mmCIF file of C-alpha atoms and ligand atoms in Angstrom:
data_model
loop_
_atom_site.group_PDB
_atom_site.id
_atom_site.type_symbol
_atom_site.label_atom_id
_atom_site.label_comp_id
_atom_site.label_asym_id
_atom_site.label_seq_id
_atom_site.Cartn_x
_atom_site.Cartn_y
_atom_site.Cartn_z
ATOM 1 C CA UNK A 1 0.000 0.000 0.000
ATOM 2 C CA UNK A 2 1.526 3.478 -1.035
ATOM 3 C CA UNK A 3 0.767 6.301 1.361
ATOM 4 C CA UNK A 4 0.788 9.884 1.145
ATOM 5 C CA UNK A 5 4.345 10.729 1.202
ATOM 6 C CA UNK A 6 5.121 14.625 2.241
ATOM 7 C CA UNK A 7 8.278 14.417 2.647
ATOM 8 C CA UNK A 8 10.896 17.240 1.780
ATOM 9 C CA UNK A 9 13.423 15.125 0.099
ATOM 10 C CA UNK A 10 13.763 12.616 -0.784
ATOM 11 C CA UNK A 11 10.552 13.014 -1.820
ATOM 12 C CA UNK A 12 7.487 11.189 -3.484
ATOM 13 C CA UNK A 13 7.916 10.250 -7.238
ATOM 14 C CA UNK A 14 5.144 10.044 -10.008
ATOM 15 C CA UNK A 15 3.774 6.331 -9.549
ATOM 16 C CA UNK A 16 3.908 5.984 -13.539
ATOM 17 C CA UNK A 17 7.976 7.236 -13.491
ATOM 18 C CA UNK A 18 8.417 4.051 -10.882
ATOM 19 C CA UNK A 19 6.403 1.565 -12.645
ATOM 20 C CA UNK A 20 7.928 2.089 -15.979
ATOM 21 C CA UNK A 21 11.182 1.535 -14.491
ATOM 22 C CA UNK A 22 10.526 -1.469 -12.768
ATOM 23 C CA UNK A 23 8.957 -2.557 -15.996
ATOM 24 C CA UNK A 24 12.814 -1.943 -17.357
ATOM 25 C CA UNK A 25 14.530 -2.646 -14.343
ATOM 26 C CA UNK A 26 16.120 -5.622 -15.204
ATOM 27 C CA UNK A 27 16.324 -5.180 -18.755
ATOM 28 C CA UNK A 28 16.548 -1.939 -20.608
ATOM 29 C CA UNK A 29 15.095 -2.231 -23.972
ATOM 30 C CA UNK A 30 16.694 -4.124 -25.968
ATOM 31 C CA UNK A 31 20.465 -4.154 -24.868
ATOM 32 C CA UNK A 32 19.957 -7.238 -22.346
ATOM 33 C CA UNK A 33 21.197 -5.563 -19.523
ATOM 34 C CA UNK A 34 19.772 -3.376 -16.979
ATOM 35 C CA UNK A 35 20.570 0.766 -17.137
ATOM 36 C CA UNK A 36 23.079 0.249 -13.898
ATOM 37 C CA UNK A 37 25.133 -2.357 -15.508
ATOM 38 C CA UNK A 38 25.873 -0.018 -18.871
ATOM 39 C CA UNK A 39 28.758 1.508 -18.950
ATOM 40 C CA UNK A 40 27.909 4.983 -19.294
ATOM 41 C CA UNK A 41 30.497 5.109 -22.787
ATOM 42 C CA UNK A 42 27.918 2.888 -24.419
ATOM 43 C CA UNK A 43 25.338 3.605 -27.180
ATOM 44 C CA UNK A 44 22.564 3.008 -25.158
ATOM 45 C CA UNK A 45 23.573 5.031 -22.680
ATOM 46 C CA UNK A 46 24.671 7.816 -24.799
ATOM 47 C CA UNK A 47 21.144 8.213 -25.750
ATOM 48 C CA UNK A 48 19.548 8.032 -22.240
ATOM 49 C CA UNK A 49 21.690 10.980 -21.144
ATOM 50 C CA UNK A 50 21.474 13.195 -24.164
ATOM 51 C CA UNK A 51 17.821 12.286 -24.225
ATOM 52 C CA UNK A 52 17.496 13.445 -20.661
ATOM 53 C CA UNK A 53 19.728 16.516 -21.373
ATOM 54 C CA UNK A 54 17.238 17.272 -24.581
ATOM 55 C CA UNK A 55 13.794 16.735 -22.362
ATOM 56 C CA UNK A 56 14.907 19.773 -19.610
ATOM 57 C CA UNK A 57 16.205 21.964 -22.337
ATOM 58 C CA UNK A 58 12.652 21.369 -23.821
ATOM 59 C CA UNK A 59 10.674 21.975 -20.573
ATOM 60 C CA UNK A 60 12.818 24.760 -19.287
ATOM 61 C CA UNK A 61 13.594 26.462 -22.235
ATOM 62 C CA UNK A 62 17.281 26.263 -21.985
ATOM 63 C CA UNK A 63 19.177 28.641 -24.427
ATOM 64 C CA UNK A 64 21.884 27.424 -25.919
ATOM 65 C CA UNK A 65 24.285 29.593 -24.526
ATOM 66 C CA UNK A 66 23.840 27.711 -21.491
ATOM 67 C CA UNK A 67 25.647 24.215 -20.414
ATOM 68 C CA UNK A 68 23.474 21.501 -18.558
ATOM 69 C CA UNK A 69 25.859 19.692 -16.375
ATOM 70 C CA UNK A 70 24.687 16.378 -14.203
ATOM 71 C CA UNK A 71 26.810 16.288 -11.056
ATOM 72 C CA UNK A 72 27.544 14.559 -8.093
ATOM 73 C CA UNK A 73 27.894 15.479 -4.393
ATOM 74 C CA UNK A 74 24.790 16.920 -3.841
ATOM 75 C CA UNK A 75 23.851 20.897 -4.062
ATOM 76 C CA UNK A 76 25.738 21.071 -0.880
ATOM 77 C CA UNK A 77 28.642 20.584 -2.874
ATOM 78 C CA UNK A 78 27.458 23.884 -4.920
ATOM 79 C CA UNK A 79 27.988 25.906 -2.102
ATOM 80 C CA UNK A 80 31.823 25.518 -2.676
ATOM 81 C CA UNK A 81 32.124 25.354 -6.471
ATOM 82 C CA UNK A 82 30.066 27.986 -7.303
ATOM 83 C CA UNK A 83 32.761 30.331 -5.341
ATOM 84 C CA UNK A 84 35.509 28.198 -6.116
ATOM 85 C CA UNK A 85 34.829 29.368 -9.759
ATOM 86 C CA UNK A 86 33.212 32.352 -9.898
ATOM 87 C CA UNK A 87 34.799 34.345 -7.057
ATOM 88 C CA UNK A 88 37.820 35.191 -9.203
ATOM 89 C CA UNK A 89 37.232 38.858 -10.243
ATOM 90 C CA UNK A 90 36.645 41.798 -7.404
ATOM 91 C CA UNK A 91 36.687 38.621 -4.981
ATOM 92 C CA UNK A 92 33.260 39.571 -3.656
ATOM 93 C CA UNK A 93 29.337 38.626 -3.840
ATOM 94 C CA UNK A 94 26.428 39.404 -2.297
ATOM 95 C CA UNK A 95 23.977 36.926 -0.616
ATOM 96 C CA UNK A 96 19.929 37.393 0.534
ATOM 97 C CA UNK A 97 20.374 34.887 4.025
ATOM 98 C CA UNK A 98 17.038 33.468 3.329
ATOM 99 C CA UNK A 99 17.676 30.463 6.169
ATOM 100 C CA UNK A 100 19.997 27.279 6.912
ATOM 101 C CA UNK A 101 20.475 26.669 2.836
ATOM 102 C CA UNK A 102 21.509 30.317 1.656
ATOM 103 C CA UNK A 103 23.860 30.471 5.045
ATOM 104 C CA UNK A 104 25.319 27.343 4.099
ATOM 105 C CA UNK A 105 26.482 28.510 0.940
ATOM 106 C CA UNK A 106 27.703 32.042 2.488
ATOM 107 C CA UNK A 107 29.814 29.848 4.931
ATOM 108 C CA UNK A 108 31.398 27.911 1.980
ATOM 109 C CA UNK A 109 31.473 31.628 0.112
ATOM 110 C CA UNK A 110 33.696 32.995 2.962
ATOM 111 C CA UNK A 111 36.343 30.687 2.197
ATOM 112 C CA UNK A 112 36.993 32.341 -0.946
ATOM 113 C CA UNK A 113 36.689 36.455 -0.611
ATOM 114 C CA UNK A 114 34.440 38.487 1.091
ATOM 115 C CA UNK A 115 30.480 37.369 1.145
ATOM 116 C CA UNK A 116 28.697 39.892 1.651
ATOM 117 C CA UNK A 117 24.881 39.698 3.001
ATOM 118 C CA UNK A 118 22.405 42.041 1.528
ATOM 119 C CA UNK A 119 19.709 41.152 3.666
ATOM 120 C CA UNK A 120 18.433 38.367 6.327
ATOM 121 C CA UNK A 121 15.552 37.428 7.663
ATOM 122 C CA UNK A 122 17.042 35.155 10.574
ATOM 123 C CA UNK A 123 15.533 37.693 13.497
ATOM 124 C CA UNK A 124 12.462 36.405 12.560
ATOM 125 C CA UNK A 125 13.046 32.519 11.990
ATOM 126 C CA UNK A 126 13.238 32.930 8.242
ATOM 127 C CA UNK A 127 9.419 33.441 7.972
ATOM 128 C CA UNK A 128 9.274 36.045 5.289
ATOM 129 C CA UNK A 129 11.568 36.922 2.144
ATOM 130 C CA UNK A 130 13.727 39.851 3.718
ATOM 131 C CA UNK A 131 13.374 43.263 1.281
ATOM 132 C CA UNK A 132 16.427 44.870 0.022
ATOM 133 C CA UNK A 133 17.481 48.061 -2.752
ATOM 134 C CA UNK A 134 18.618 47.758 -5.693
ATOM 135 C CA UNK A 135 21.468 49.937 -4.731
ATOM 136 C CA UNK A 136 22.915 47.808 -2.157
ATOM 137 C CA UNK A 137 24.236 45.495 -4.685
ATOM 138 C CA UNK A 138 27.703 45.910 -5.009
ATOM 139 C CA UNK A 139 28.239 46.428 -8.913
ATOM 140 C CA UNK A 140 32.104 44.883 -9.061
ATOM 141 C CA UNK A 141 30.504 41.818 -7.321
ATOM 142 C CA UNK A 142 31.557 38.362 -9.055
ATOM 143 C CA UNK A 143 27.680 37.220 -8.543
ATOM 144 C CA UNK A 144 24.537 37.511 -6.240
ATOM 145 C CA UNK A 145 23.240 34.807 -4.546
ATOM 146 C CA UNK A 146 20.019 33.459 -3.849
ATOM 147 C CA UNK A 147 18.158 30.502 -2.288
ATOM 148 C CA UNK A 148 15.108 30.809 -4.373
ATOM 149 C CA UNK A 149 12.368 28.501 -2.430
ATOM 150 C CA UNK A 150 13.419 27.798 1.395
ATOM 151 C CA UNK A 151 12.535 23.931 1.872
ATOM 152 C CA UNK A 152 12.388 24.334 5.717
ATOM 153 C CA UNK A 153 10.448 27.712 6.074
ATOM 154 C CA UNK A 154 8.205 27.334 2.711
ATOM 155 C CA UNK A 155 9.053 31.097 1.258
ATOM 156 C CA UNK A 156 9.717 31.767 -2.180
ATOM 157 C CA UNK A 157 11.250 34.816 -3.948
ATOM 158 C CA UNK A 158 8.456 35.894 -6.241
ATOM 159 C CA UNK A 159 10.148 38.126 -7.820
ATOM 160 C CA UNK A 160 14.164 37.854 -8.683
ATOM 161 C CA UNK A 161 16.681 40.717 -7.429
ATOM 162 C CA UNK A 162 17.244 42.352 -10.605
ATOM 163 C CA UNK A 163 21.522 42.178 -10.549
ATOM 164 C CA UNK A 164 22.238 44.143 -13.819
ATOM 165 C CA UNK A 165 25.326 42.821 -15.192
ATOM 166 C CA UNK A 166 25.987 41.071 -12.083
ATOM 167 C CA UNK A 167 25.279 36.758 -12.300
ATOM 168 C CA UNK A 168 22.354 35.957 -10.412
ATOM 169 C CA UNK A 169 23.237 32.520 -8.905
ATOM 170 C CA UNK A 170 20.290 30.221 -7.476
ATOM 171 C CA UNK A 171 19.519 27.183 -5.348
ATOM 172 C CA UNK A 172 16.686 25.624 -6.871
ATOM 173 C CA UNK A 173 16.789 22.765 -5.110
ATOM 174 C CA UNK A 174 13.381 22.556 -4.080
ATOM 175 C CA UNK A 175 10.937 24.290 -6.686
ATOM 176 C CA UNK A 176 13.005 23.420 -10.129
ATOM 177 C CA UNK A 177 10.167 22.758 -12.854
ATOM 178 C CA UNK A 178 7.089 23.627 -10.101
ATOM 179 C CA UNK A 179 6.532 26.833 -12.396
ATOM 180 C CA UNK A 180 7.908 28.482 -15.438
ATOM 181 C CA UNK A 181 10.958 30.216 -15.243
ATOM 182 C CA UNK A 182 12.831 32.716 -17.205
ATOM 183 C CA UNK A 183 16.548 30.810 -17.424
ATOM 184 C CA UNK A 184 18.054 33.662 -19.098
ATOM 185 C CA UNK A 185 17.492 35.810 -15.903
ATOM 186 C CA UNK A 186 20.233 33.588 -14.034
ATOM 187 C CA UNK A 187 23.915 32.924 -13.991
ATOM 188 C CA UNK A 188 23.796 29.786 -12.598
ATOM 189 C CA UNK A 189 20.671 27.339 -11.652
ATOM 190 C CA UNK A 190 21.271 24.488 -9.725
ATOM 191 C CA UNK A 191 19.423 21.699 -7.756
ATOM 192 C CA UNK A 192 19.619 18.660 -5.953
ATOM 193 C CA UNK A 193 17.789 15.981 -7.848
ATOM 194 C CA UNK A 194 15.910 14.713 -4.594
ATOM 195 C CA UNK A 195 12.663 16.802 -4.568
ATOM 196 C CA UNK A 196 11.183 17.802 -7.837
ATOM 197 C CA UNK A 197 13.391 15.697 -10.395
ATOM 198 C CA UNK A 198 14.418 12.082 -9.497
ATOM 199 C CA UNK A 199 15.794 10.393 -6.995
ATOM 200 C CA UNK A 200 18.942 11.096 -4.791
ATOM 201 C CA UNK A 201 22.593 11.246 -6.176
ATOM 202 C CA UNK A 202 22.580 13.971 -8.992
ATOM 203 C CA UNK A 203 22.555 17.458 -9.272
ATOM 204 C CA UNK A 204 21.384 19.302 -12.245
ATOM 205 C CA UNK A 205 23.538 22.449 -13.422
ATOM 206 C CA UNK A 206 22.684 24.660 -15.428
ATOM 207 C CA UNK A 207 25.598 27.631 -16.669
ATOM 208 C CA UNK A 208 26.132 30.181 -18.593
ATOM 209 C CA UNK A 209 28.742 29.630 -21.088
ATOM 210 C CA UNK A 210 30.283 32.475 -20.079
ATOM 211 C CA UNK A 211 30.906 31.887 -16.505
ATOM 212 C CA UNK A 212 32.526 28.681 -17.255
ATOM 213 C CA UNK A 213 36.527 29.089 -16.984
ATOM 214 C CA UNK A 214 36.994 31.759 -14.713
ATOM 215 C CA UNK A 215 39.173 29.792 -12.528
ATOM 216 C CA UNK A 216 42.835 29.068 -13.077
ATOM 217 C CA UNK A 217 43.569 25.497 -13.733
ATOM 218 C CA UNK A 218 44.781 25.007 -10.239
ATOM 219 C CA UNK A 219 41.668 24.094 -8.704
ATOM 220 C CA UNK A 220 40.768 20.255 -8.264
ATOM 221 C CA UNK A 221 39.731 18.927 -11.356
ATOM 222 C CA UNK A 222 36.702 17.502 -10.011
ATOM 223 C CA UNK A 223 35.611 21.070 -8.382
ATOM 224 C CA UNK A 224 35.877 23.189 -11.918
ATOM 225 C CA UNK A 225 33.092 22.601 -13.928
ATOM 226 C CA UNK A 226 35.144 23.440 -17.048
ATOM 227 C CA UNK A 227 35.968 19.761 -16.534
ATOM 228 C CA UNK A 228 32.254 18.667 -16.688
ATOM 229 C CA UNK A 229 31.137 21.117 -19.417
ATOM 230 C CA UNK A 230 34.243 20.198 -21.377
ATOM 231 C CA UNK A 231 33.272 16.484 -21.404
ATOM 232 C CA UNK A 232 29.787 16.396 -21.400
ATOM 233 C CA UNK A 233 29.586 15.349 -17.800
ATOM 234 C CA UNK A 234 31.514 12.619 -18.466
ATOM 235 C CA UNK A 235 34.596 13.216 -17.670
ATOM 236 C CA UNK A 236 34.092 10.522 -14.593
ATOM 237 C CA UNK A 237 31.262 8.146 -14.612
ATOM 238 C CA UNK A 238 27.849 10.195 -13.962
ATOM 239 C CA UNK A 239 25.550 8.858 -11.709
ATOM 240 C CA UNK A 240 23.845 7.079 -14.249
ATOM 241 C CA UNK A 241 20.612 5.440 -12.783
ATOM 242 C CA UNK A 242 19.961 8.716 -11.010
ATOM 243 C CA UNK A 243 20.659 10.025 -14.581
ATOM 244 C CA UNK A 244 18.500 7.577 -16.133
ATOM 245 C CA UNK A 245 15.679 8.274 -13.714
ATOM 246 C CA UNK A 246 15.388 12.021 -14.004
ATOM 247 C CA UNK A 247 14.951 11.333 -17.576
ATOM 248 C CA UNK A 248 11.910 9.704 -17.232
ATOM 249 C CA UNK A 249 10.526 11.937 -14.365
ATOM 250 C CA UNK A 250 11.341 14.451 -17.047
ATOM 251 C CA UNK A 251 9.342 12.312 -19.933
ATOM 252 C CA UNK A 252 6.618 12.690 -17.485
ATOM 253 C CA UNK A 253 6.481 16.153 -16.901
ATOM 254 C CA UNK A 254 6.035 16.452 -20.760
ATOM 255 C CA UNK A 255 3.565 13.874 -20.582
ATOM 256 C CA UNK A 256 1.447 16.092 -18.263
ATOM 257 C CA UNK A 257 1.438 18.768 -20.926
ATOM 258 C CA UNK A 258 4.761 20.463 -19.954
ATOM 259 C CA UNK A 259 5.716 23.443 -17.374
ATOM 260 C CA UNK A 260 2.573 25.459 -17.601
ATOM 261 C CA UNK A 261 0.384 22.498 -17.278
ATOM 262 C CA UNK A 262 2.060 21.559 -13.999
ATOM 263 C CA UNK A 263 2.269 24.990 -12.802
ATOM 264 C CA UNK A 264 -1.225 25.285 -12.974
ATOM 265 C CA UNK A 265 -1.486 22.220 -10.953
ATOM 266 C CA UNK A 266 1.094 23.142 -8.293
ATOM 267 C CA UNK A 267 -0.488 26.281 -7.834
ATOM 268 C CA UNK A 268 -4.202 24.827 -7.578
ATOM 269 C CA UNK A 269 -2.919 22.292 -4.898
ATOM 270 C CA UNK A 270 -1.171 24.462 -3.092
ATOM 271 C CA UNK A 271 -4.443 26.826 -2.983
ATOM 272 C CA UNK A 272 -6.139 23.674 -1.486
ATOM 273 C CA UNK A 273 -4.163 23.755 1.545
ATOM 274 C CA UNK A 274 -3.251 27.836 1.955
ATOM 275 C CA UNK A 275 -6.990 28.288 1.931
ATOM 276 C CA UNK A 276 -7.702 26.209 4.656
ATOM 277 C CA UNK A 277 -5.120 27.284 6.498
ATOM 278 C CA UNK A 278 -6.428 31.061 6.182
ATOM 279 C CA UNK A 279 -9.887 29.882 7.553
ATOM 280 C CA UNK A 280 -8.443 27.097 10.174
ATOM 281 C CA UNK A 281 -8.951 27.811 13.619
ATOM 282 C CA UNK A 282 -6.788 25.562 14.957
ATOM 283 C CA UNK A 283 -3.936 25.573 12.384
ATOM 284 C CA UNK A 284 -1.693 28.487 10.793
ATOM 285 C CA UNK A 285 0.395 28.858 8.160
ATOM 286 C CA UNK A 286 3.913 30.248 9.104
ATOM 287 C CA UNK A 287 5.393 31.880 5.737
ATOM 288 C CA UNK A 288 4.127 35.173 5.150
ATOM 289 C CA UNK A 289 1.609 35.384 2.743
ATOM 290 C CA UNK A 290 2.990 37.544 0.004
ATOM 291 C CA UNK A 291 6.372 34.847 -0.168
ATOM 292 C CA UNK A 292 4.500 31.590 -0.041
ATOM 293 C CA UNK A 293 6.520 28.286 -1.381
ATOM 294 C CA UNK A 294 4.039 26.495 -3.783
ATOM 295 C CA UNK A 295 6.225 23.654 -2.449
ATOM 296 C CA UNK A 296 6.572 23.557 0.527
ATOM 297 C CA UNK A 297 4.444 24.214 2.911
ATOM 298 C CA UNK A 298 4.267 24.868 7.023
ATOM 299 C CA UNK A 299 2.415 25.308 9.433
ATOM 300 C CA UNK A 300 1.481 24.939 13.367
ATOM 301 C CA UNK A 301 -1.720 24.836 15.944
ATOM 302 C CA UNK A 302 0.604 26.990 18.392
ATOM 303 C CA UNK A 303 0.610 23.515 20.891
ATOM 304 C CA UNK A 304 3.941 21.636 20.439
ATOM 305 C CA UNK A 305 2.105 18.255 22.186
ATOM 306 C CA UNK A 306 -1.185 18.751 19.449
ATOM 307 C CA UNK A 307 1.142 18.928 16.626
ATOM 308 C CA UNK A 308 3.133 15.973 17.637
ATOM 309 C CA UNK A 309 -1.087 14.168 18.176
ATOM 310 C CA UNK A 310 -1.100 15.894 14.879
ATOM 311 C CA UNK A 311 1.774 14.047 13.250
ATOM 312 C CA UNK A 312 1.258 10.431 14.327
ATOM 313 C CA UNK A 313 -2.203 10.601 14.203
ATOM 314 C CA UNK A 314 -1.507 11.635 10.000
ATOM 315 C CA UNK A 315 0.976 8.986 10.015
ATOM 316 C CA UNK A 316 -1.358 6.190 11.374
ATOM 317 C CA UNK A 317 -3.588 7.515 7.939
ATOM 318 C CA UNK A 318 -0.992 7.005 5.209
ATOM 319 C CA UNK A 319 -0.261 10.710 5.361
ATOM 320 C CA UNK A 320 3.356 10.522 6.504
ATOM 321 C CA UNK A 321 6.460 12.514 6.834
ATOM 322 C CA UNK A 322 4.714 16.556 8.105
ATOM 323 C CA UNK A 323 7.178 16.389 10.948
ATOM 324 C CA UNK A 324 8.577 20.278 10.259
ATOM 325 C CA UNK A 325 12.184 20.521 9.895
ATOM 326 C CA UNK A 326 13.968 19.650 13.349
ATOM 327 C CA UNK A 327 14.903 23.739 13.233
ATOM 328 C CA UNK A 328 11.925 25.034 13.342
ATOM 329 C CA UNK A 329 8.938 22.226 14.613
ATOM 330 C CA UNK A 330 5.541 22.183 14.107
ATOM 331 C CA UNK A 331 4.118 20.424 10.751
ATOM 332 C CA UNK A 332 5.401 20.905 6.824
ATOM 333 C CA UNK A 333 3.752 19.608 3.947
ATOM 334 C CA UNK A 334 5.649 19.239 1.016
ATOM 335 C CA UNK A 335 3.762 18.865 -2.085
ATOM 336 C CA UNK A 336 5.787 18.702 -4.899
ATOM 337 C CA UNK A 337 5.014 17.670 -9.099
ATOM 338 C CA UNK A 338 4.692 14.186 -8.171
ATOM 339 C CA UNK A 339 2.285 14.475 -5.140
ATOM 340 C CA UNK A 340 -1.281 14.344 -6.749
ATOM 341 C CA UNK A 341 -4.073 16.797 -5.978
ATOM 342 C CA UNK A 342 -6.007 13.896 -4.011
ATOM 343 C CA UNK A 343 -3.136 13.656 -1.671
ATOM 344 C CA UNK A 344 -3.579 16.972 -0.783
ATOM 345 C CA UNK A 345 -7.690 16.684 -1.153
ATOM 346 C CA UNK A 346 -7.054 13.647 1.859
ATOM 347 C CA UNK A 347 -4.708 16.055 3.977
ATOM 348 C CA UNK A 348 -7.311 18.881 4.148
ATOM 349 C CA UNK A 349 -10.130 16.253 4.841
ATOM 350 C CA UNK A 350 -8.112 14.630 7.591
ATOM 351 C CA UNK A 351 -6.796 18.154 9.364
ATOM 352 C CA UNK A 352 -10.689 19.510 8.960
ATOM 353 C CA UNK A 353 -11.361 15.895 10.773
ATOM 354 C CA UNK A 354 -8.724 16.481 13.498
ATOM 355 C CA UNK A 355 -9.842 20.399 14.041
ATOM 356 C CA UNK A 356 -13.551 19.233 14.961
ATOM 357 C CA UNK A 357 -12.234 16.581 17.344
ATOM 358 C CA UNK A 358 -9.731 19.167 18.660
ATOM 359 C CA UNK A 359 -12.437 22.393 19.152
HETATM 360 N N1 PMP B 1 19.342 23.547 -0.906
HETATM 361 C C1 PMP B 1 18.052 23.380 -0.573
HETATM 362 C C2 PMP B 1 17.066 24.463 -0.880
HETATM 363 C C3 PMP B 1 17.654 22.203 0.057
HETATM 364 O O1 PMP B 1 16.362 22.040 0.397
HETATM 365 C C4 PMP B 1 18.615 21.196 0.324
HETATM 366 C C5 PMP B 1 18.266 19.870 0.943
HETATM 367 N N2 PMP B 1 17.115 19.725 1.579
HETATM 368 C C6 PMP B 1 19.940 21.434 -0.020
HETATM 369 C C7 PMP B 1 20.268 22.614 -0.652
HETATM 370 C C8 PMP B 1 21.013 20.427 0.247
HETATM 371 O O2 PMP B 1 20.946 19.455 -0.731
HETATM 372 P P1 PMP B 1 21.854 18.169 -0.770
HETATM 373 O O3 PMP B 1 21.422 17.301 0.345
HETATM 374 O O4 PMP B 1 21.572 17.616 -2.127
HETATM 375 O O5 PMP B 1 23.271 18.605 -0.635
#
């Protein structure tokens, strides 16, 4: 029995994507082998990776002037080579601390020049998107840096810093493909594969052409993604199921009817639940309303012991994993492509449920 998984990542996965791989699980087409014995050098796999390259070009809109890189090492691991390589001009860039993600990646930023941060909304547990001028960018800054939807607080920039010349760099780890997106507006895009795309153990990268090579040589090979771009993220062996998988998430996603179609959907289902929320009068949303995540979403009753009755008493009705992140408690839904309106539908129905029983 399948339940309603809400978890943040790794996350749920459209039942069709898993199905049609267990269907080719032990044999992929016809090459007699399954897709984790290939070697990733092979025809067959050549096709499955350019294939999957081809599909998010198609549903984002990728301009060519951009390279798609799969990676490994998580978007953690972007916190340090997104410095590495691009602070290498004035030695300087300028973050919005938007919560633990974005103040990860200033940590990592520090290690290489001066980070400097714009704005921050930590005085207030990261509840809201913090405001900030145009004029305190710094213009001889090597790039700006955002975190564009925060996992663990459910905000969302809804509308991008506009940088000028400067790259915009963003962590999209968590609402990649939940709504169209202008990719010329960025530097760099890039995401964990864990929540909207596939399972765990690649991360999507998406550059512009022009940011690639900034570095000197003497960086580890691994770390410059001149390596990666140069060989078509292959200049070690990719993570190829993960590869493999993300392609057909991706297939399904076009399936669907493509960004806009899902959009629509995200933004319907999240509706389903922000509503409520606004009416509730036992539970509360705890974004503010004008940055609301149409991924992620949480909320409280103000009672640590009720949410905690709250969360096993979900669990013990196939709607698992709205423990909130161990930073800041309380309940989080997270609702992304693959969860299906009727999972939300069944978590509205089952919180009205536990309000009545609870007035
Ligand atoms: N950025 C965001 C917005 C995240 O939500 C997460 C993980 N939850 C990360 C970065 C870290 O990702 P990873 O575990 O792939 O390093």
């Amino acid at each position: 029995m399948r339940v309603y998984n809400f978890s943040a990542g790794p996350a749920v996965l459209p039942l069709e994507v898993l199905e049609k791989a267990q269907s080719e699980f032990v044999c992929f087409q016809d090459s007699g082998m399954s897709v984790m014995e290939m070697s990733h050098r092979s025809k067959a796999y050549s096709q499955i990776i350019e294939g999957t390259e081809a599909k998010l070009r198609q549903l984002m809109q990728i301009p060519d002037t951009y390279k798609v890189l799969f990676l490994q090492g998580g978007a953690s691991l972007q916190f340090t080579m997104v410095p590495m390589n691009l602070m290498t001009g004035s030695k300087k860039a300028d973050f919005i601390d938007t919560g633990v993600w974005s103040s990860k990646a200033i940590k990592e930023a520090k290690k290489f020049g001066k980070a400097n941060v714009i704005a921050s909304s930590k005085a207030d547990t990261y509840s809201y998107i913090p405001t900030y001028k145009k004029e305190q960018f710094d213009k001889e800054a090597d790039y700006v840096y955002i975190c564009q939807n925060n996992t663990i607080y459910g905000t969302k920039f809804n509308t991008l810093p506009n940088t000028g010349n400067v790259p915009l760099v963003a962590d999209l780890s968590s609402c990649i493909l939940s709504e169209k997106m202008d990719v010329n507006r960025y530097g760099i895009i890039f995401a964990g594969a864990q929540k909207n795309l596939g399972p765990a153990g690649v991360t999507v990268v998406i550059i512009r052409e022009d940011l690639i090579g900034r570095v000197d040589e003497s960086i580890p090979t691994m770390l410059n993604y001149k390596t990666h771009a140069a060989n078509d993220s292959m200049f070690n062996t990719p993570p190829t199921y993960a590869i493999y998988m993300l392609g057909l998430v991706l297939e399904w996603m076009l399936a669907q009817g493509g960004i806009e179609v899902i959009e629509k959907k995200n933004k319907e289902k999240a509706s389903i639940l922000y509503d409520y929320l606004d009416t509730s009068k036992l539970f509360r949303g705890t974004a503010a309303k004008e940055d609301r995540s149409l991924m992620n979403i949480p909320f409280v009753t103000g009672d640590e012991t009720l949410d905690a009755a709250f969360v096993k008493a979900a669990t013990a009705k196939g709607l698992v994993n709205l423990k909130g992140h161990r930073s800041v408690g309380g309940m989080r839904a997270s609702i992304y492509n693959a969860m299906p309106i009727d999972g939300v539908k069944a978590l509205v129905d089952f919180m009205k449920q536990f309000e009545r029983q609870h007035e």
